[in-house]
Amino acid sequence: MKMSKISTVVSSALLALAVSGNVFAAENAEGVKEHFALTQKEVKEAQAAAAAGNKEECVKHYKQAKQHYKEITGNAASMRLQKAIDVMQTGKEACQAGDVAKGAEVGVHVSKELDEIAKESLK
């Protein structure tokens, strides 16, 4: 019985360490770059979905972009990036309302802004 409890405790501890490692993945420069790139990718996919008239996919990709954005820390999490994400939210809301043309337009704008931020902040 004791061995069972010990293995349970050890397994739980290893699981907790693994989970905490994923939670703080963006605490280093590579993690920040990865999540920034994933944010860019999702915005581009949201824009493409909106351009194709697929509001559900547009909303899905904008939501995923927001989740990756939340993992960006340090200098990369600038006020300029926060403003771009606020604008991105208007694209998501437009797609939710069925205005995929506006959702696509916002995606183009936000994508360009993210590309510029990456050039300046993620050298």
Short mmCIF file of N, CA and C in Angstrom, two decimals:
data_model
loop_
_atom_site.label_atom_id
_atom_site.label_comp_id
_atom_site.label_asym_id
_atom_site.label_seq_id
_atom_site.Cartn_x
_atom_site.Cartn_y
_atom_site.Cartn_z
N MET A 1 0.82 -1.20 0.00
CA MET A 1 0.00 0.00 0.00
C MET A 1 0.86 1.26 0.00
N LYS A 2 1.97 1.26 0.75
CA LYS A 2 2.83 2.43 0.81
C LYS A 2 3.47 2.73 -0.55
N MET A 3 3.88 1.69 -1.24
CA MET A 3 4.51 1.87 -2.54
C MET A 3 3.53 2.51 -3.52
N SER A 4 2.28 2.15 -3.43
CA SER A 4 1.25 2.72 -4.30
C SER A 4 1.10 4.22 -4.04
N LYS A 5 1.10 4.61 -2.78
CA LYS A 5 0.98 6.03 -2.43
C LYS A 5 2.20 6.81 -2.90
N ILE A 6 3.37 6.22 -2.73
CA ILE A 6 4.60 6.89 -3.16
C ILE A 6 4.60 7.09 -4.67
N SER A 7 4.22 6.07 -5.41
CA SER A 7 4.21 6.22 -6.87
C SER A 7 3.16 7.22 -7.31
N THR A 8 2.04 7.30 -6.59
CA THR A 8 1.01 8.30 -6.90
C THR A 8 1.54 9.70 -6.68
N VAL A 9 2.24 9.90 -5.56
CA VAL A 9 2.80 11.22 -5.24
C VAL A 9 3.86 11.60 -6.28
N VAL A 10 4.73 10.66 -6.61
CA VAL A 10 5.77 10.94 -7.60
C VAL A 10 5.15 11.25 -8.96
N SER A 11 4.16 10.48 -9.37
CA SER A 11 3.49 10.73 -10.64
C SER A 11 2.82 12.09 -10.65
N SER A 12 2.17 12.44 -9.55
CA SER A 12 1.51 13.75 -9.46
C SER A 12 2.53 14.88 -9.54
N ALA A 13 3.66 14.70 -8.86
CA ALA A 13 4.70 15.74 -8.89
C ALA A 13 5.26 15.91 -10.29
N LEU A 14 5.51 14.80 -10.99
CA LEU A 14 6.02 14.88 -12.36
C LEU A 14 5.01 15.54 -13.29
N LEU A 15 3.75 15.22 -13.12
CA LEU A 15 2.70 15.83 -13.93
C LEU A 15 2.62 17.33 -13.67
N ALA A 16 2.72 17.73 -12.40
CA ALA A 16 2.67 19.15 -12.05
C ALA A 16 3.84 19.90 -12.67
N LEU A 17 5.02 19.28 -12.65
CA LEU A 17 6.19 19.92 -13.27
C LEU A 17 6.03 20.05 -14.78
N ALA A 18 5.50 19.03 -15.40
CA ALA A 18 5.29 19.08 -16.84
C ALA A 18 4.30 20.17 -17.21
N VAL A 19 3.21 20.27 -16.47
CA VAL A 19 2.19 21.28 -16.74
C VAL A 19 2.75 22.67 -16.50
N SER A 20 3.48 22.86 -15.42
CA SER A 20 4.02 24.19 -15.12
C SER A 20 5.05 24.59 -16.18
N GLY A 21 5.75 23.63 -16.75
CA GLY A 21 6.68 23.95 -17.83
C GLY A 21 5.98 24.49 -19.04
N ASN A 22 4.79 23.98 -19.35
CA ASN A 22 4.02 24.48 -20.49
C ASN A 22 3.40 25.83 -20.21
N VAL A 23 3.00 26.06 -18.98
CA VAL A 23 2.38 27.33 -18.62
C VAL A 23 3.37 28.48 -18.78
N PHE A 24 4.63 28.23 -18.45
CA PHE A 24 5.62 29.29 -18.51
C PHE A 24 6.53 29.17 -19.74
N ALA A 25 6.02 28.56 -20.80
CA ALA A 25 6.83 28.31 -21.99
C ALA A 25 7.34 29.60 -22.61
N ALA A 26 6.61 30.68 -22.49
CA ALA A 26 7.01 31.92 -23.15
C ALA A 26 7.86 32.81 -22.25
N GLU A 27 8.35 32.29 -21.16
CA GLU A 27 9.18 33.08 -20.27
C GLU A 27 10.58 33.31 -20.83
N ASN A 28 10.97 32.55 -21.84
CA ASN A 28 12.27 32.78 -22.44
C ASN A 28 12.08 33.35 -23.85
N ALA A 29 13.17 33.80 -24.42
CA ALA A 29 13.09 34.47 -25.73
C ALA A 29 12.53 33.56 -26.82
N GLU A 30 12.93 32.31 -26.80
CA GLU A 30 12.42 31.39 -27.82
C GLU A 30 10.93 31.15 -27.67
N GLY A 31 10.45 31.05 -26.43
CA GLY A 31 9.02 30.86 -26.20
C GLY A 31 8.22 32.07 -26.65
N VAL A 32 8.75 33.25 -26.41
CA VAL A 32 8.09 34.48 -26.84
C VAL A 32 8.02 34.52 -28.36
N LYS A 33 9.14 34.22 -29.02
CA LYS A 33 9.16 34.22 -30.49
C LYS A 33 8.18 33.19 -31.06
N GLU A 34 8.13 32.04 -30.41
CA GLU A 34 7.22 30.99 -30.88
C GLU A 34 5.77 31.44 -30.78
N HIS A 35 5.38 31.99 -29.65
CA HIS A 35 3.99 32.43 -29.49
C HIS A 35 3.67 33.64 -30.35
N PHE A 36 4.65 34.50 -30.57
CA PHE A 36 4.43 35.63 -31.46
C PHE A 36 4.18 35.12 -32.87
N ALA A 37 4.99 34.16 -33.31
CA ALA A 37 4.82 33.59 -34.65
C ALA A 37 3.47 32.87 -34.77
N LEU A 38 3.06 32.18 -33.72
CA LEU A 38 1.77 31.50 -33.75
C LEU A 38 0.62 32.51 -33.78
N THR A 39 0.80 33.63 -33.08
CA THR A 39 -0.21 34.70 -33.12
C THR A 39 -0.34 35.22 -34.55
N GLN A 40 0.80 35.49 -35.18
CA GLN A 40 0.80 35.96 -36.57
C GLN A 40 0.12 34.96 -37.49
N LYS A 41 0.45 33.69 -37.33
CA LYS A 41 -0.10 32.63 -38.17
C LYS A 41 -1.61 32.57 -38.02
N GLU A 42 -2.10 32.62 -36.81
CA GLU A 42 -3.55 32.53 -36.57
C GLU A 42 -4.29 33.74 -37.12
N VAL A 43 -3.69 34.93 -37.02
CA VAL A 43 -4.33 36.13 -37.59
C VAL A 43 -4.43 35.98 -39.11
N LYS A 44 -3.38 35.49 -39.73
CA LYS A 44 -3.39 35.29 -41.19
C LYS A 44 -4.44 34.25 -41.59
N GLU A 45 -4.57 33.20 -40.78
CA GLU A 45 -5.57 32.18 -41.08
C GLU A 45 -6.99 32.72 -40.85
N ALA A 46 -7.16 33.56 -39.85
CA ALA A 46 -8.46 34.19 -39.61
C ALA A 46 -8.83 35.09 -40.79
N GLN A 47 -7.85 35.85 -41.27
CA GLN A 47 -8.08 36.74 -42.40
C GLN A 47 -8.45 35.93 -43.64
N ALA A 48 -7.74 34.84 -43.88
CA ALA A 48 -8.02 34.00 -45.04
C ALA A 48 -9.41 33.37 -44.94
N ALA A 49 -9.78 32.93 -43.75
CA ALA A 49 -11.11 32.34 -43.55
C ALA A 49 -12.20 33.38 -43.79
N ALA A 50 -11.96 34.60 -43.29
CA ALA A 50 -12.93 35.67 -43.50
C ALA A 50 -13.05 36.00 -44.98
N ALA A 51 -11.91 36.07 -45.66
CA ALA A 51 -11.92 36.36 -47.10
C ALA A 51 -12.68 35.29 -47.88
N ALA A 52 -12.65 34.06 -47.36
CA ALA A 52 -13.37 32.95 -48.00
C ALA A 52 -14.83 32.89 -47.56
N GLY A 53 -15.23 33.80 -46.67
CA GLY A 53 -16.62 33.86 -46.23
C GLY A 53 -16.97 32.90 -45.10
N ASN A 54 -15.97 32.31 -44.46
CA ASN A 54 -16.20 31.34 -43.40
C ASN A 54 -16.08 32.01 -42.03
N LYS A 55 -17.22 32.48 -41.52
CA LYS A 55 -17.18 33.24 -40.27
C LYS A 55 -16.80 32.38 -39.07
N GLU A 56 -17.19 31.11 -39.06
CA GLU A 56 -16.85 30.25 -37.92
C GLU A 56 -15.34 30.04 -37.81
N GLU A 57 -14.70 29.76 -38.93
CA GLU A 57 -13.25 29.57 -38.94
C GLU A 57 -12.53 30.87 -38.61
N CYS A 58 -13.06 31.97 -39.09
CA CYS A 58 -12.50 33.28 -38.80
C CYS A 58 -12.48 33.50 -37.29
N VAL A 59 -13.61 33.29 -36.65
CA VAL A 59 -13.71 33.49 -35.20
C VAL A 59 -12.77 32.53 -34.47
N LYS A 60 -12.74 31.29 -34.91
CA LYS A 60 -11.88 30.28 -34.26
C LYS A 60 -10.42 30.70 -34.30
N HIS A 61 -9.95 31.16 -35.45
CA HIS A 61 -8.54 31.54 -35.57
C HIS A 61 -8.23 32.82 -34.81
N TYR A 62 -9.16 33.76 -34.79
CA TYR A 62 -8.93 34.96 -33.98
C TYR A 62 -8.84 34.60 -32.50
N LYS A 63 -9.67 33.67 -32.06
CA LYS A 63 -9.61 33.25 -30.65
C LYS A 63 -8.28 32.55 -30.35
N GLN A 64 -7.81 31.72 -31.26
CA GLN A 64 -6.53 31.05 -31.06
C GLN A 64 -5.38 32.06 -31.05
N ALA A 65 -5.47 33.07 -31.89
CA ALA A 65 -4.45 34.12 -31.91
C ALA A 65 -4.40 34.82 -30.55
N LYS A 66 -5.56 35.09 -29.99
CA LYS A 66 -5.62 35.75 -28.68
C LYS A 66 -4.98 34.87 -27.60
N GLN A 67 -5.20 33.56 -27.66
CA GLN A 67 -4.60 32.66 -26.68
C GLN A 67 -3.07 32.67 -26.79
N HIS A 68 -2.54 32.68 -28.00
CA HIS A 68 -1.09 32.73 -28.16
C HIS A 68 -0.55 34.08 -27.71
N TYR A 69 -1.29 35.14 -28.00
CA TYR A 69 -0.88 36.48 -27.56
C TYR A 69 -0.71 36.53 -26.05
N LYS A 70 -1.57 35.87 -25.33
CA LYS A 70 -1.52 35.89 -23.85
C LYS A 70 -0.23 35.28 -23.31
N GLU A 71 0.47 34.50 -24.11
CA GLU A 71 1.72 33.87 -23.69
C GLU A 71 2.93 34.75 -23.97
N ILE A 72 2.75 35.86 -24.65
CA ILE A 72 3.87 36.74 -24.99
C ILE A 72 4.18 37.64 -23.80
N THR A 73 5.44 37.61 -23.37
CA THR A 73 5.85 38.37 -22.19
C THR A 73 7.04 39.26 -22.52
N GLY A 74 7.46 40.03 -21.54
CA GLY A 74 8.66 40.85 -21.67
C GLY A 74 8.46 42.03 -22.61
N ASN A 75 9.56 42.45 -23.24
CA ASN A 75 9.53 43.61 -24.13
C ASN A 75 8.63 43.41 -25.33
N ALA A 76 8.44 42.17 -25.73
CA ALA A 76 7.59 41.90 -26.89
C ALA A 76 6.13 42.24 -26.60
N ALA A 77 5.74 42.22 -25.33
CA ALA A 77 4.36 42.52 -24.94
C ALA A 77 4.20 44.03 -24.80
N SER A 78 4.47 44.74 -25.86
CA SER A 78 4.45 46.20 -25.85
C SER A 78 3.04 46.76 -25.96
N MET A 79 2.93 48.05 -25.72
CA MET A 79 1.65 48.73 -25.88
C MET A 79 1.19 48.65 -27.34
N ARG A 80 2.14 48.71 -28.26
CA ARG A 80 1.80 48.61 -29.69
C ARG A 80 1.17 47.26 -30.00
N LEU A 81 1.71 46.19 -29.42
CA LEU A 81 1.14 44.86 -29.62
C LEU A 81 -0.25 44.78 -29.00
N GLN A 82 -0.40 45.34 -27.81
CA GLN A 82 -1.70 45.32 -27.15
C GLN A 82 -2.76 46.04 -27.99
N LYS A 83 -2.36 47.15 -28.60
CA LYS A 83 -3.30 47.89 -29.46
C LYS A 83 -3.67 47.07 -30.69
N ALA A 84 -2.69 46.38 -31.26
CA ALA A 84 -2.97 45.54 -32.43
C ALA A 84 -3.95 44.43 -32.06
N ILE A 85 -3.79 43.87 -30.88
CA ILE A 85 -4.69 42.80 -30.43
C ILE A 85 -6.09 43.37 -30.16
N ASP A 86 -6.16 44.59 -29.65
CA ASP A 86 -7.47 45.23 -29.47
C ASP A 86 -8.18 45.40 -30.82
N VAL A 87 -7.43 45.81 -31.83
CA VAL A 87 -7.99 45.94 -33.18
C VAL A 87 -8.42 44.57 -33.69
N MET A 88 -7.59 43.56 -33.41
CA MET A 88 -7.92 42.20 -33.82
C MET A 88 -9.28 41.78 -33.25
N GLN A 89 -9.56 42.18 -32.04
CA GLN A 89 -10.83 41.84 -31.41
C GLN A 89 -12.01 42.38 -32.23
N THR A 90 -11.83 43.54 -32.86
CA THR A 90 -12.91 44.08 -33.69
C THR A 90 -13.14 43.19 -34.91
N GLY A 91 -12.07 42.58 -35.41
CA GLY A 91 -12.20 41.63 -36.52
C GLY A 91 -12.96 40.39 -36.10
N LYS A 92 -12.66 39.90 -34.92
CA LYS A 92 -13.37 38.73 -34.40
C LYS A 92 -14.85 39.05 -34.22
N GLU A 93 -15.12 40.20 -33.64
CA GLU A 93 -16.51 40.62 -33.42
C GLU A 93 -17.25 40.79 -34.75
N ALA A 94 -16.56 41.32 -35.75
CA ALA A 94 -17.18 41.49 -37.07
C ALA A 94 -17.54 40.12 -37.65
N CYS A 95 -16.63 39.17 -37.54
CA CYS A 95 -16.92 37.83 -38.05
C CYS A 95 -18.07 37.19 -37.29
N GLN A 96 -18.10 37.38 -35.98
CA GLN A 96 -19.20 36.83 -35.18
C GLN A 96 -20.54 37.40 -35.64
N ALA A 97 -20.53 38.66 -36.04
CA ALA A 97 -21.75 39.32 -36.48
C ALA A 97 -22.07 39.01 -37.95
N GLY A 98 -21.18 38.28 -38.61
CA GLY A 98 -21.42 37.91 -40.00
C GLY A 98 -20.80 38.85 -41.02
N ASP A 99 -20.09 39.87 -40.56
CA ASP A 99 -19.44 40.82 -41.46
C ASP A 99 -18.03 40.34 -41.76
N VAL A 100 -17.93 39.31 -42.60
CA VAL A 100 -16.62 38.72 -42.90
C VAL A 100 -15.73 39.66 -43.71
N ALA A 101 -16.33 40.56 -44.46
CA ALA A 101 -15.52 41.53 -45.22
C ALA A 101 -14.71 42.40 -44.26
N LYS A 102 -15.37 42.88 -43.21
CA LYS A 102 -14.66 43.68 -42.21
C LYS A 102 -13.67 42.81 -41.45
N GLY A 103 -14.05 41.58 -41.14
CA GLY A 103 -13.14 40.66 -40.46
C GLY A 103 -11.86 40.43 -41.25
N ALA A 104 -11.99 40.32 -42.56
CA ALA A 104 -10.83 40.14 -43.43
C ALA A 104 -9.99 41.40 -43.49
N GLU A 105 -10.65 42.55 -43.59
CA GLU A 105 -9.95 43.83 -43.66
C GLU A 105 -9.13 44.06 -42.39
N VAL A 106 -9.74 43.78 -41.26
CA VAL A 106 -9.03 43.92 -39.98
C VAL A 106 -7.84 42.96 -39.93
N GLY A 107 -8.04 41.74 -40.42
CA GLY A 107 -6.95 40.76 -40.43
C GLY A 107 -5.75 41.24 -41.23
N VAL A 108 -6.00 41.85 -42.37
CA VAL A 108 -4.91 42.38 -43.20
C VAL A 108 -4.15 43.45 -42.42
N HIS A 109 -4.88 44.36 -41.81
CA HIS A 109 -4.27 45.46 -41.06
C HIS A 109 -3.45 44.92 -39.88
N VAL A 110 -4.04 44.03 -39.10
CA VAL A 110 -3.37 43.49 -37.91
C VAL A 110 -2.15 42.66 -38.32
N SER A 111 -2.28 41.90 -39.39
CA SER A 111 -1.16 41.10 -39.86
C SER A 111 0.03 41.97 -40.23
N LYS A 112 -0.22 43.07 -40.92
CA LYS A 112 0.86 44.00 -41.28
C LYS A 112 1.49 44.60 -40.03
N GLU A 113 0.66 44.96 -39.07
CA GLU A 113 1.16 45.55 -37.83
C GLU A 113 2.02 44.53 -37.07
N LEU A 114 1.58 43.30 -37.00
CA LEU A 114 2.35 42.26 -36.31
C LEU A 114 3.69 42.02 -37.00
N ASP A 115 3.69 42.05 -38.33
CA ASP A 115 4.94 41.88 -39.07
C ASP A 115 5.92 43.00 -38.72
N GLU A 116 5.42 44.22 -38.64
CA GLU A 116 6.29 45.37 -38.29
C GLU A 116 6.80 45.25 -36.86
N ILE A 117 5.93 44.86 -35.95
CA ILE A 117 6.33 44.69 -34.55
C ILE A 117 7.42 43.63 -34.46
N ALA A 118 7.24 42.54 -35.17
CA ALA A 118 8.23 41.45 -35.15
C ALA A 118 9.59 41.94 -35.63
N LYS A 119 9.61 42.75 -36.71
CA LYS A 119 10.85 43.26 -37.24
C LYS A 119 11.58 44.12 -36.21
N GLU A 120 10.81 44.91 -35.47
CA GLU A 120 11.40 45.85 -34.52
C GLU A 120 11.72 45.22 -33.16
N SER A 121 10.88 44.31 -32.70
CA SER A 121 10.99 43.81 -31.32
C SER A 121 11.65 42.45 -31.18
N LEU A 122 11.59 41.63 -32.20
CA LEU A 122 12.05 40.25 -32.06
C LEU A 122 13.32 39.97 -32.86
N LYS A 123 14.26 40.84 -32.77
CA LYS A 123 15.52 40.69 -33.52
C LYS A 123 16.40 39.65 -32.88
#
